[in-house]
């Protein structure tokens, strides 16, 4: 597995950042925090003034930046929670882990005498170039060590790097101890250590030729290399997606439909209507944007196997729920003239935005292939 490491010596690595890196990281957290507070505060200001369109738009940006801040904070804090060290020593592959909070330490050595063979697999990492520019993919290497434990069971250890010279140094050490080294052009970035128990034998491999960088480690590619997954991994991933859909996405989507029904019955009738649609000073735009975000989440539009009509179907279900709510409002004589027409207009906006986002996800997947 590829982790953020810095070299501390020959074939010695640690995840502890330098003092300069720590200062820059916390400076980025502070800057991001100021932006989040600014956008959220400005959005609330416009919401209080009654401008739902501007206020909702700015608040959504603030919430997005808050999510980015949370991710950045976790990344910055991660090295301070766990200390990792990896070394290829004279005796073998050494790992050290220390939990900073509890002080708990663990270390493990895989001796060269217990290693059966080594497989060099390729990985890819997307590297952005900056705002308005398409980034590139850096080709790295996962060094997969196949070894036998004291009980005679086959085990696997994995170390990742992106420097071709360092990779050759690792290969040299392995071969010095008589360990066969193989290579594969398969992109194994999704293959976890535990997956190799069933996936290793299915990977195509050939003897690794040293010195010529045959796997092009460290090079840059405009398109990603298709990731390799074994049939067992694919089945597990699909099963996990189904469990996530059943436990989270489906209940949330059901909640979206129920909430839209209630909104249409109890709140939408009070929204001002102008020329057959909800007025600009109503909450219609904010509700539509929230619906779009929830539909993208619950429909998992980024997945490759999601059907092309999924966004249309989800939007129609939400619109139907709003129609049902409007019907309830009409039964209790709370539906103003033009309510259904306004729901139709807003529904077309929901359909359009959802469809555009769905197409964007598809185009992005095609571009980065």
GROMACS .gro file of C-alpha atoms in nm:
model
  369
    1UNK     CA    1   0.000   0.000   0.000
    2UNK     CA    2   0.132   0.344  -0.095
    3UNK     CA    3   0.173   0.577   0.203
    4UNK     CA    4   0.316   0.925   0.237
    5UNK     CA    5   0.678   0.858   0.325
    6UNK     CA    6   1.006   1.044   0.320
    7UNK     CA    7   1.346   0.881   0.290
    8UNK     CA    8   1.556   0.883   0.608
    9UNK     CA    9   1.851   0.687   0.472
   10UNK     CA   10   1.932   0.415   0.226
   11UNK     CA   11   1.619   0.199   0.199
   12UNK     CA   12   1.485   0.355   0.519
   13UNK     CA   13   1.152   0.540   0.520
   14UNK     CA   14   0.922   0.711   0.769
   15UNK     CA   15   0.586   0.889   0.756
   16UNK     CA   16   0.701   1.167   0.989
   17UNK     CA   17   0.703   1.500   0.804
   18UNK     CA   18   0.981   1.754   0.843
   19UNK     CA   19   0.933   2.064   1.059
   20UNK     CA   20   0.891   2.279   0.748
   21UNK     CA   21   0.623   2.046   0.612
   22UNK     CA   22   0.435   2.057   0.942
   23UNK     CA   23   0.436   2.437   0.942
   24UNK     CA   24   0.308   2.452   0.584
   25UNK     CA   25   0.039   2.191   0.656
   26UNK     CA   26  -0.100   2.375   0.958
   27UNK     CA   27  -0.081   2.702   0.767
   28UNK     CA   28  -0.300   2.545   0.498
   29UNK     CA   29  -0.547   2.427   0.765
   30UNK     CA   30  -0.566   2.779   0.907
   31UNK     CA   31  -0.621   2.938   0.566
   32UNK     CA   32  -0.889   2.682   0.477
   33UNK     CA   33  -1.061   2.738   0.813
   34UNK     CA   34  -1.076   3.114   0.752
   35UNK     CA   35  -1.232   3.055   0.408
   36UNK     CA   36  -1.493   2.819   0.554
   37UNK     CA   37  -1.596   3.068   0.824
   38UNK     CA   38  -1.608   3.349   0.570
   39UNK     CA   39  -1.829   3.166   0.320
   40UNK     CA   40  -2.062   3.022   0.584
   41UNK     CA   41  -2.098   3.357   0.757
   42UNK     CA   42  -2.163   3.541   0.430
   43UNK     CA   43  -2.415   3.275   0.324
   44UNK     CA   44  -2.606   3.301   0.652
   45UNK     CA   45  -2.604   3.680   0.614
   46UNK     CA   46  -2.785   3.659   0.278
   47UNK     CA   47  -3.024   3.392   0.405
   48UNK     CA   48  -3.123   3.620   0.694
   49UNK     CA   49  -3.178   3.903   0.444
   50UNK     CA   50  -3.417   3.675   0.256
   51UNK     CA   51  -3.213   3.617  -0.061
   52UNK     CA   52  -3.243   3.238  -0.081
   53UNK     CA   53  -3.064   3.201  -0.415
   54UNK     CA   54  -2.743   3.388  -0.324
   55UNK     CA   55  -2.747   3.269   0.037
   56UNK     CA   56  -2.794   2.902  -0.058
   57UNK     CA   57  -2.526   2.916  -0.326
   58UNK     CA   58  -2.266   3.070  -0.093
   59UNK     CA   59  -2.360   2.836   0.192
   60UNK     CA   60  -2.323   2.529  -0.031
   61UNK     CA   61  -1.974   2.648  -0.127
   62UNK     CA   62  -1.894   2.694   0.243
   63UNK     CA   63  -2.014   2.342   0.325
   64UNK     CA   64  -1.803   2.201   0.040
   65UNK     CA   65  -1.496   2.385   0.171
   66UNK     CA   66  -1.578   2.256   0.521
   67UNK     CA   67  -1.563   1.901   0.385
   68UNK     CA   68  -1.228   1.975   0.224
   69UNK     CA   69  -1.104   2.123   0.553
   70UNK     CA   70  -1.206   1.806   0.737
   71UNK     CA   71  -1.012   1.590   0.488
   72UNK     CA   72  -0.704   1.814   0.504
   73UNK     CA   73  -0.718   1.816   0.886
   74UNK     CA   74  -0.730   1.436   0.894
   75UNK     CA   75  -0.435   1.411   0.657
   76UNK     CA   76  -0.234   1.661   0.864
   77UNK     CA   77  -0.319   1.485   1.190
   78UNK     CA   78  -0.255   1.133   1.062
   79UNK     CA   79   0.126   1.131   1.092
   80UNK     CA   80   0.092   1.259   1.449
   81UNK     CA   81  -0.126   0.964   1.550
   82UNK     CA   82   0.085   0.681   1.410
   83UNK     CA   83   0.460   0.659   1.355
   84UNK     CA   84   0.557   0.426   1.070
   85UNK     CA   85   0.903   0.308   0.972
   86UNK     CA   86   0.999   0.075   0.690
   87UNK     CA   87   1.348  -0.058   0.623
   88UNK     CA   88   1.511  -0.316   0.403
   89UNK     CA   89   1.783  -0.430   0.640
   90UNK     CA   90   2.062  -0.682   0.599
   91UNK     CA   91   1.839  -0.946   0.759
   92UNK     CA   92   1.517  -0.866   0.570
   93UNK     CA   93   1.212  -0.639   0.551
   94UNK     CA   94   1.153  -0.453   0.879
   95UNK     CA   95   0.841  -0.260   0.982
   96UNK     CA   96   0.781  -0.054   1.295
   97UNK     CA   97   0.450   0.097   1.411
   98UNK     CA   98   0.395   0.319   1.714
   99UNK     CA   99   0.060   0.456   1.833
  100UNK     CA  100   0.153   0.808   1.948
  101UNK     CA  101  -0.147   0.845   2.181
  102UNK     CA  102  -0.111   0.516   2.368
  103UNK     CA  103   0.262   0.458   2.320
  104UNK     CA  104   0.189   0.106   2.196
  105UNK     CA  105   0.467  -0.025   1.972
  106UNK     CA  106   0.492  -0.318   1.735
  107UNK     CA  107   0.767  -0.431   1.501
  108UNK     CA  108   0.810  -0.715   1.260
  109UNK     CA  109   1.091  -0.856   1.051
  110UNK     CA  110   1.044  -1.074   0.745
  111UNK     CA  111   1.383  -1.245   0.702
  112UNK     CA  112   1.518  -1.300   0.354
  113UNK     CA  113   1.543  -1.668   0.443
  114UNK     CA  114   1.161  -1.687   0.468
  115UNK     CA  115   1.091  -1.503   0.140
  116UNK     CA  116   0.990  -1.722  -0.155
  117UNK     CA  117   0.968  -1.454  -0.426
  118UNK     CA  118   0.899  -1.088  -0.492
  119UNK     CA  119   0.654  -0.936  -0.742
  120UNK     CA  120   0.683  -0.575  -0.866
  121UNK     CA  121   0.336  -0.445  -0.959
  122UNK     CA  122   0.248  -0.104  -1.097
  123UNK     CA  123   0.033   0.157  -0.925
  124UNK     CA  124  -0.096   0.498  -1.036
  125UNK     CA  125  -0.150   0.822  -0.844
  126UNK     CA  126  -0.329   1.126  -0.983
  127UNK     CA  127  -0.127   1.446  -0.955
  128UNK     CA  128  -0.322   1.771  -1.015
  129UNK     CA  129  -0.140   2.050  -1.200
  130UNK     CA  130  -0.344   2.342  -1.073
  131UNK     CA  131  -0.670   2.524  -1.127
  132UNK     CA  132  -0.795   2.500  -1.483
  133UNK     CA  133  -0.537   2.239  -1.588
  134UNK     CA  134  -0.572   1.864  -1.631
  135UNK     CA  135  -0.327   1.673  -1.416
  136UNK     CA  136  -0.140   1.353  -1.486
  137UNK     CA  137  -0.086   1.008  -1.338
  138UNK     CA  138   0.240   0.908  -1.174
  139UNK     CA  139   0.332   0.542  -1.215
  140UNK     CA  140   0.458   0.387  -0.894
  141UNK     CA  141   0.550   0.038  -0.782
  142UNK     CA  142   0.414  -0.195  -0.518
  143UNK     CA  143   0.680  -0.440  -0.400
  144UNK     CA  144   0.491  -0.755  -0.301
  145UNK     CA  145   0.696  -0.996  -0.087
  146UNK     CA  146   0.568  -1.354  -0.068
  147UNK     CA  147   0.698  -1.533   0.241
  148UNK     CA  148   0.633  -1.827   0.474
  149UNK     CA  149   0.569  -1.773   0.846
  150UNK     CA  150   0.685  -1.998   1.130
  151UNK     CA  151   0.371  -2.212   1.098
  152UNK     CA  152   0.426  -2.274   0.728
  153UNK     CA  153   0.150  -2.040   0.606
  154UNK     CA  154   0.197  -1.818   0.302
  155UNK     CA  155   0.195  -1.446   0.390
  156UNK     CA  156   0.240  -1.125   0.193
  157UNK     CA  157   0.397  -0.788   0.271
  158UNK     CA  158   0.368  -0.481   0.048
  159UNK     CA  159   0.576  -0.166   0.020
  160UNK     CA  160   0.516   0.117  -0.230
  161UNK     CA  161   0.748   0.371  -0.389
  162UNK     CA  162   0.774   0.586  -0.703
  163UNK     CA  163   1.148   0.632  -0.749
  164UNK     CA  164   1.297   0.395  -1.014
  165UNK     CA  165   1.650   0.418  -0.867
  166UNK     CA  166   1.524   0.317  -0.522
  167UNK     CA  167   1.329   0.032  -0.679
  168UNK     CA  168   1.645  -0.100  -0.844
  169UNK     CA  169   1.823  -0.083  -0.508
  170UNK     CA  170   1.547  -0.300  -0.355
  171UNK     CA  171   1.564  -0.546  -0.644
  172UNK     CA  172   1.942  -0.568  -0.608
  173UNK     CA  173   1.910  -0.655  -0.237
  174UNK     CA  174   1.651  -0.923  -0.306
  175UNK     CA  175   1.861  -1.086  -0.577
  176UNK     CA  176   2.174  -1.066  -0.360
  177UNK     CA  177   1.994  -1.302  -0.121
  178UNK     CA  178   1.884  -1.536  -0.401
  179UNK     CA  179   1.518  -1.431  -0.407
  180UNK     CA  180   1.345  -1.450  -0.750
  181UNK     CA  181   1.199  -1.116  -0.861
  182UNK     CA  182   0.909  -1.091  -1.105
  183UNK     CA  183   0.724  -0.799  -1.259
  184UNK     CA  184   0.369  -0.736  -1.380
  185UNK     CA  185   0.226  -0.451  -1.585
  186UNK     CA  186  -0.105  -0.486  -1.399
  187UNK     CA  187  -0.215  -0.181  -1.199
  188UNK     CA  188  -0.250  -0.326  -0.849
  189UNK     CA  189  -0.340  -0.003  -0.667
  190UNK     CA  190  -0.667  -0.152  -0.539
  191UNK     CA  191  -0.514  -0.482  -0.426
  192UNK     CA  192  -0.476  -0.478  -0.048
  193UNK     CA  193  -0.239  -0.700   0.148
  194UNK     CA  194  -0.518  -0.937   0.248
  195UNK     CA  195  -0.637  -0.969  -0.114
  196UNK     CA  196  -0.310  -1.131  -0.225
  197UNK     CA  197  -0.404  -1.455  -0.050
  198UNK     CA  198  -0.643  -1.526  -0.338
  199UNK     CA  199  -0.533  -1.273  -0.602
  200UNK     CA  200  -0.157  -1.331  -0.619
  201UNK     CA  201  -0.173  -1.650  -0.826
  202UNK     CA  202  -0.405  -1.482  -1.079
  203UNK     CA  203  -0.171  -1.190  -1.156
  204UNK     CA  204   0.018  -1.217  -1.487
  205UNK     CA  205   0.391  -1.199  -1.425
  206UNK     CA  206   0.728  -1.238  -1.591
  207UNK     CA  207   1.087  -1.226  -1.470
  208UNK     CA  208   1.181  -0.870  -1.381
  209UNK     CA  209   1.461  -0.729  -1.594
  210UNK     CA  210   1.674  -0.491  -1.384
  211UNK     CA  211   1.834  -0.170  -1.501
  212UNK     CA  212   1.598  -0.077  -1.786
  213UNK     CA  213   1.296   0.029  -1.577
  214UNK     CA  214   1.067  -0.199  -1.779
  215UNK     CA  215   0.757  -0.093  -1.584
  216UNK     CA  216   0.829   0.280  -1.639
  217UNK     CA  217   0.820   0.352  -1.265
  218UNK     CA  218   0.826   0.725  -1.193
  219UNK     CA  219   0.698   0.822  -1.538
  220UNK     CA  220   0.388   1.032  -1.605
  221UNK     CA  221   0.083   0.936  -1.808
  222UNK     CA  222  -0.206   1.151  -1.923
  223UNK     CA  223  -0.454   0.864  -1.884
  224UNK     CA  224  -0.484   0.624  -1.597
  225UNK     CA  225  -0.386   0.261  -1.640
  226UNK     CA  226  -0.695   0.040  -1.590
  227UNK     CA  227  -0.687  -0.103  -1.239
  228UNK     CA  228  -0.657  -0.479  -1.205
  229UNK     CA  229  -0.892  -0.663  -0.972
  230UNK     CA  230  -0.940  -1.035  -0.930
  231UNK     CA  231  -1.283  -1.202  -0.966
  232UNK     CA  232  -1.291  -1.252  -0.589
  233UNK     CA  233  -1.212  -0.885  -0.529
  234UNK     CA  234  -1.480  -0.777  -0.778
  235UNK     CA  235  -1.739  -0.994  -0.606
  236UNK     CA  236  -1.642  -0.850  -0.266
  237UNK     CA  237  -1.658  -0.492  -0.396
  238UNK     CA  238  -2.001  -0.544  -0.549
  239UNK     CA  239  -2.126  -0.707  -0.229
  240UNK     CA  240  -1.992  -0.413  -0.026
  241UNK     CA  241  -2.165  -0.167  -0.259
  242UNK     CA  242  -2.494  -0.354  -0.218
  243UNK     CA  243  -2.458  -0.350   0.161
  244UNK     CA  244  -2.385   0.024   0.154
  245UNK     CA  245  -2.687   0.084  -0.070
  246UNK     CA  246  -2.912  -0.118   0.160
  247UNK     CA  247  -2.790   0.035   0.487
  248UNK     CA  248  -2.734   0.396   0.381
  249UNK     CA  249  -2.824   0.511   0.031
  250UNK     CA  250  -3.168   0.353   0.001
  251UNK     CA  251  -3.290   0.477   0.343
  252UNK     CA  252  -3.157   0.825   0.263
  253UNK     CA  253  -3.331   0.825  -0.076
  254UNK     CA  254  -3.654   0.715   0.092
  255UNK     CA  255  -3.609   1.002   0.336
  256UNK     CA  256  -3.559   1.243   0.044
  257UNK     CA  257  -3.890   1.140  -0.113
  258UNK     CA  258  -4.079   1.164   0.218
  259UNK     CA  259  -3.931   1.505   0.298
  260UNK     CA  260  -4.021   1.636  -0.048
  261UNK     CA  261  -4.377   1.512  -0.004
  262UNK     CA  262  -4.402   1.695   0.330
  263UNK     CA  263  -4.246   2.011   0.185
  264UNK     CA  264  -4.493   2.015  -0.102
  265UNK     CA  265  -4.785   1.967   0.134
  266UNK     CA  266  -4.684   2.204   0.413
  267UNK     CA  267  -4.427   2.459   0.292
  268UNK     CA  268  -4.436   2.499  -0.086
  269UNK     CA  269  -4.793   2.638  -0.084
  270UNK     CA  270  -4.658   2.942   0.105
  271UNK     CA  271  -4.388   3.016  -0.155
  272UNK     CA  272  -4.458   3.318  -0.378
  273UNK     CA  273  -4.542   3.229  -0.740
  274UNK     CA  274  -4.466   3.452  -1.038
  275UNK     CA  275  -4.544   3.377  -1.405
  276UNK     CA  276  -4.617   3.010  -1.351
  277UNK     CA  277  -4.309   2.931  -1.140
  278UNK     CA  278  -4.177   2.989  -0.791
  279UNK     CA  279  -4.044   3.342  -0.742
  280UNK     CA  280  -3.673   3.411  -0.704
  281UNK     CA  281  -3.717   3.503  -0.338
  282UNK     CA  282  -3.863   3.162  -0.255
  283UNK     CA  283  -3.666   2.866  -0.120
  284UNK     CA  284  -3.718   2.667  -0.441
  285UNK     CA  285  -3.361   2.701  -0.569
  286UNK     CA  286  -3.214   2.598  -0.235
  287UNK     CA  287  -3.442   2.293  -0.215
  288UNK     CA  288  -3.355   2.193  -0.572
  289UNK     CA  289  -2.980   2.219  -0.510
  290UNK     CA  290  -3.010   2.010  -0.192
  291UNK     CA  291  -3.216   1.752  -0.383
  292UNK     CA  292  -2.952   1.736  -0.658
  293UNK     CA  293  -2.675   1.678  -0.404
  294UNK     CA  294  -2.871   1.404  -0.229
  295UNK     CA  295  -2.962   1.234  -0.557
  296UNK     CA  296  -2.596   1.227  -0.664
  297UNK     CA  297  -2.504   1.076  -0.327
  298UNK     CA  298  -2.778   0.815  -0.300
  299UNK     CA  299  -2.759   0.725  -0.669
  300UNK     CA  300  -2.378   0.695  -0.659
  301UNK     CA  301  -2.360   0.851  -1.006
  302UNK     CA  302  -1.981   0.815  -1.005
  303UNK     CA  303  -2.001   0.436  -1.025
  304UNK     CA  304  -1.928   0.285  -1.363
  305UNK     CA  305  -2.211   0.035  -1.358
  306UNK     CA  306  -2.489   0.283  -1.274
  307UNK     CA  307  -2.750   0.276  -1.552
  308UNK     CA  308  -2.772   0.575  -1.789
  309UNK     CA  309  -3.133   0.647  -1.689
  310UNK     CA  310  -3.068   0.650  -1.313
  311UNK     CA  311  -3.061   1.030  -1.272
  312UNK     CA  312  -3.386   1.067  -1.471
  313UNK     CA  313  -3.558   0.796  -1.266
  314UNK     CA  314  -3.447   0.948  -0.933
  315UNK     CA  315  -3.564   1.295  -1.038
  316UNK     CA  316  -3.903   1.161  -1.149
  317UNK     CA  317  -3.952   0.991  -0.811
  318UNK     CA  318  -3.879   1.319  -0.628
  319UNK     CA  319  -4.114   1.512  -0.858
  320UNK     CA  320  -4.384   1.249  -0.802
  321UNK     CA  321  -4.343   1.291  -0.426
  322UNK     CA  322  -4.386   1.667  -0.466
  323UNK     CA  323  -4.698   1.610  -0.678
  324UNK     CA  324  -4.837   1.385  -0.406
  325UNK     CA  325  -4.768   1.654  -0.148
  326UNK     CA  326  -4.938   1.914  -0.368
  327UNK     CA  327  -5.236   1.680  -0.392
  328UNK     CA  328  -5.255   1.664  -0.012
  329UNK     CA  329  -5.236   2.045   0.001
  330UNK     CA  330  -5.525   2.062  -0.247
  331UNK     CA  331  -5.734   1.824  -0.037
  332UNK     CA  332  -5.696   2.045   0.268
  333UNK     CA  333  -5.757   2.352   0.049
  334UNK     CA  334  -5.405   2.485   0.102
  335UNK     CA  335  -5.284   2.478  -0.260
  336UNK     CA  336  -5.260   2.814  -0.438
  337UNK     CA  337  -5.325   2.849  -0.809
  338UNK     CA  338  -5.018   2.760  -1.012
  339UNK     CA  339  -4.861   2.529  -0.752
  340UNK     CA  340  -4.850   2.226  -0.985
  341UNK     CA  341  -4.712   2.433  -1.272
  342UNK     CA  342  -4.439   2.567  -1.045
  343UNK     CA  343  -4.349   2.216  -0.933
  344UNK     CA  344  -4.321   2.109  -1.296
  345UNK     CA  345  -4.087   2.399  -1.379
  346UNK     CA  346  -3.870   2.329  -1.075
  347UNK     CA  347  -3.882   1.958  -1.155
  348UNK     CA  348  -3.745   2.021  -1.505
  349UNK     CA  349  -3.457   2.212  -1.345
  350UNK     CA  350  -3.393   1.917  -1.114
  351UNK     CA  351  -3.394   1.676  -1.409
  352UNK     CA  352  -3.160   1.898  -1.610
  353UNK     CA  353  -2.900   1.955  -1.338
  354UNK     CA  354  -2.898   1.588  -1.232
  355UNK     CA  355  -2.859   1.472  -1.592
  356UNK     CA  356  -2.575   1.717  -1.657
  357UNK     CA  357  -2.388   1.602  -1.345
  358UNK     CA  358  -2.439   1.239  -1.444
  359UNK     CA  359  -2.295   1.309  -1.791
  360UNK     CA  360  -2.001   1.496  -1.633
  361UNK     CA  361  -1.917   1.192  -1.420
  362UNK     CA  362  -1.926   0.974  -1.733
  363UNK     CA  363  -1.709   1.214  -1.934
  364UNK     CA  364  -1.455   1.244  -1.651
  365UNK     CA  365  -1.433   0.865  -1.624
  366UNK     CA  366  -1.373   0.847  -2.000
  367UNK     CA  367  -1.106   1.119  -1.992
  368UNK     CA  368  -0.907   0.968  -1.706
  369UNK     CA  369  -0.917   0.611  -1.838
   0.00000   0.00000   0.00000
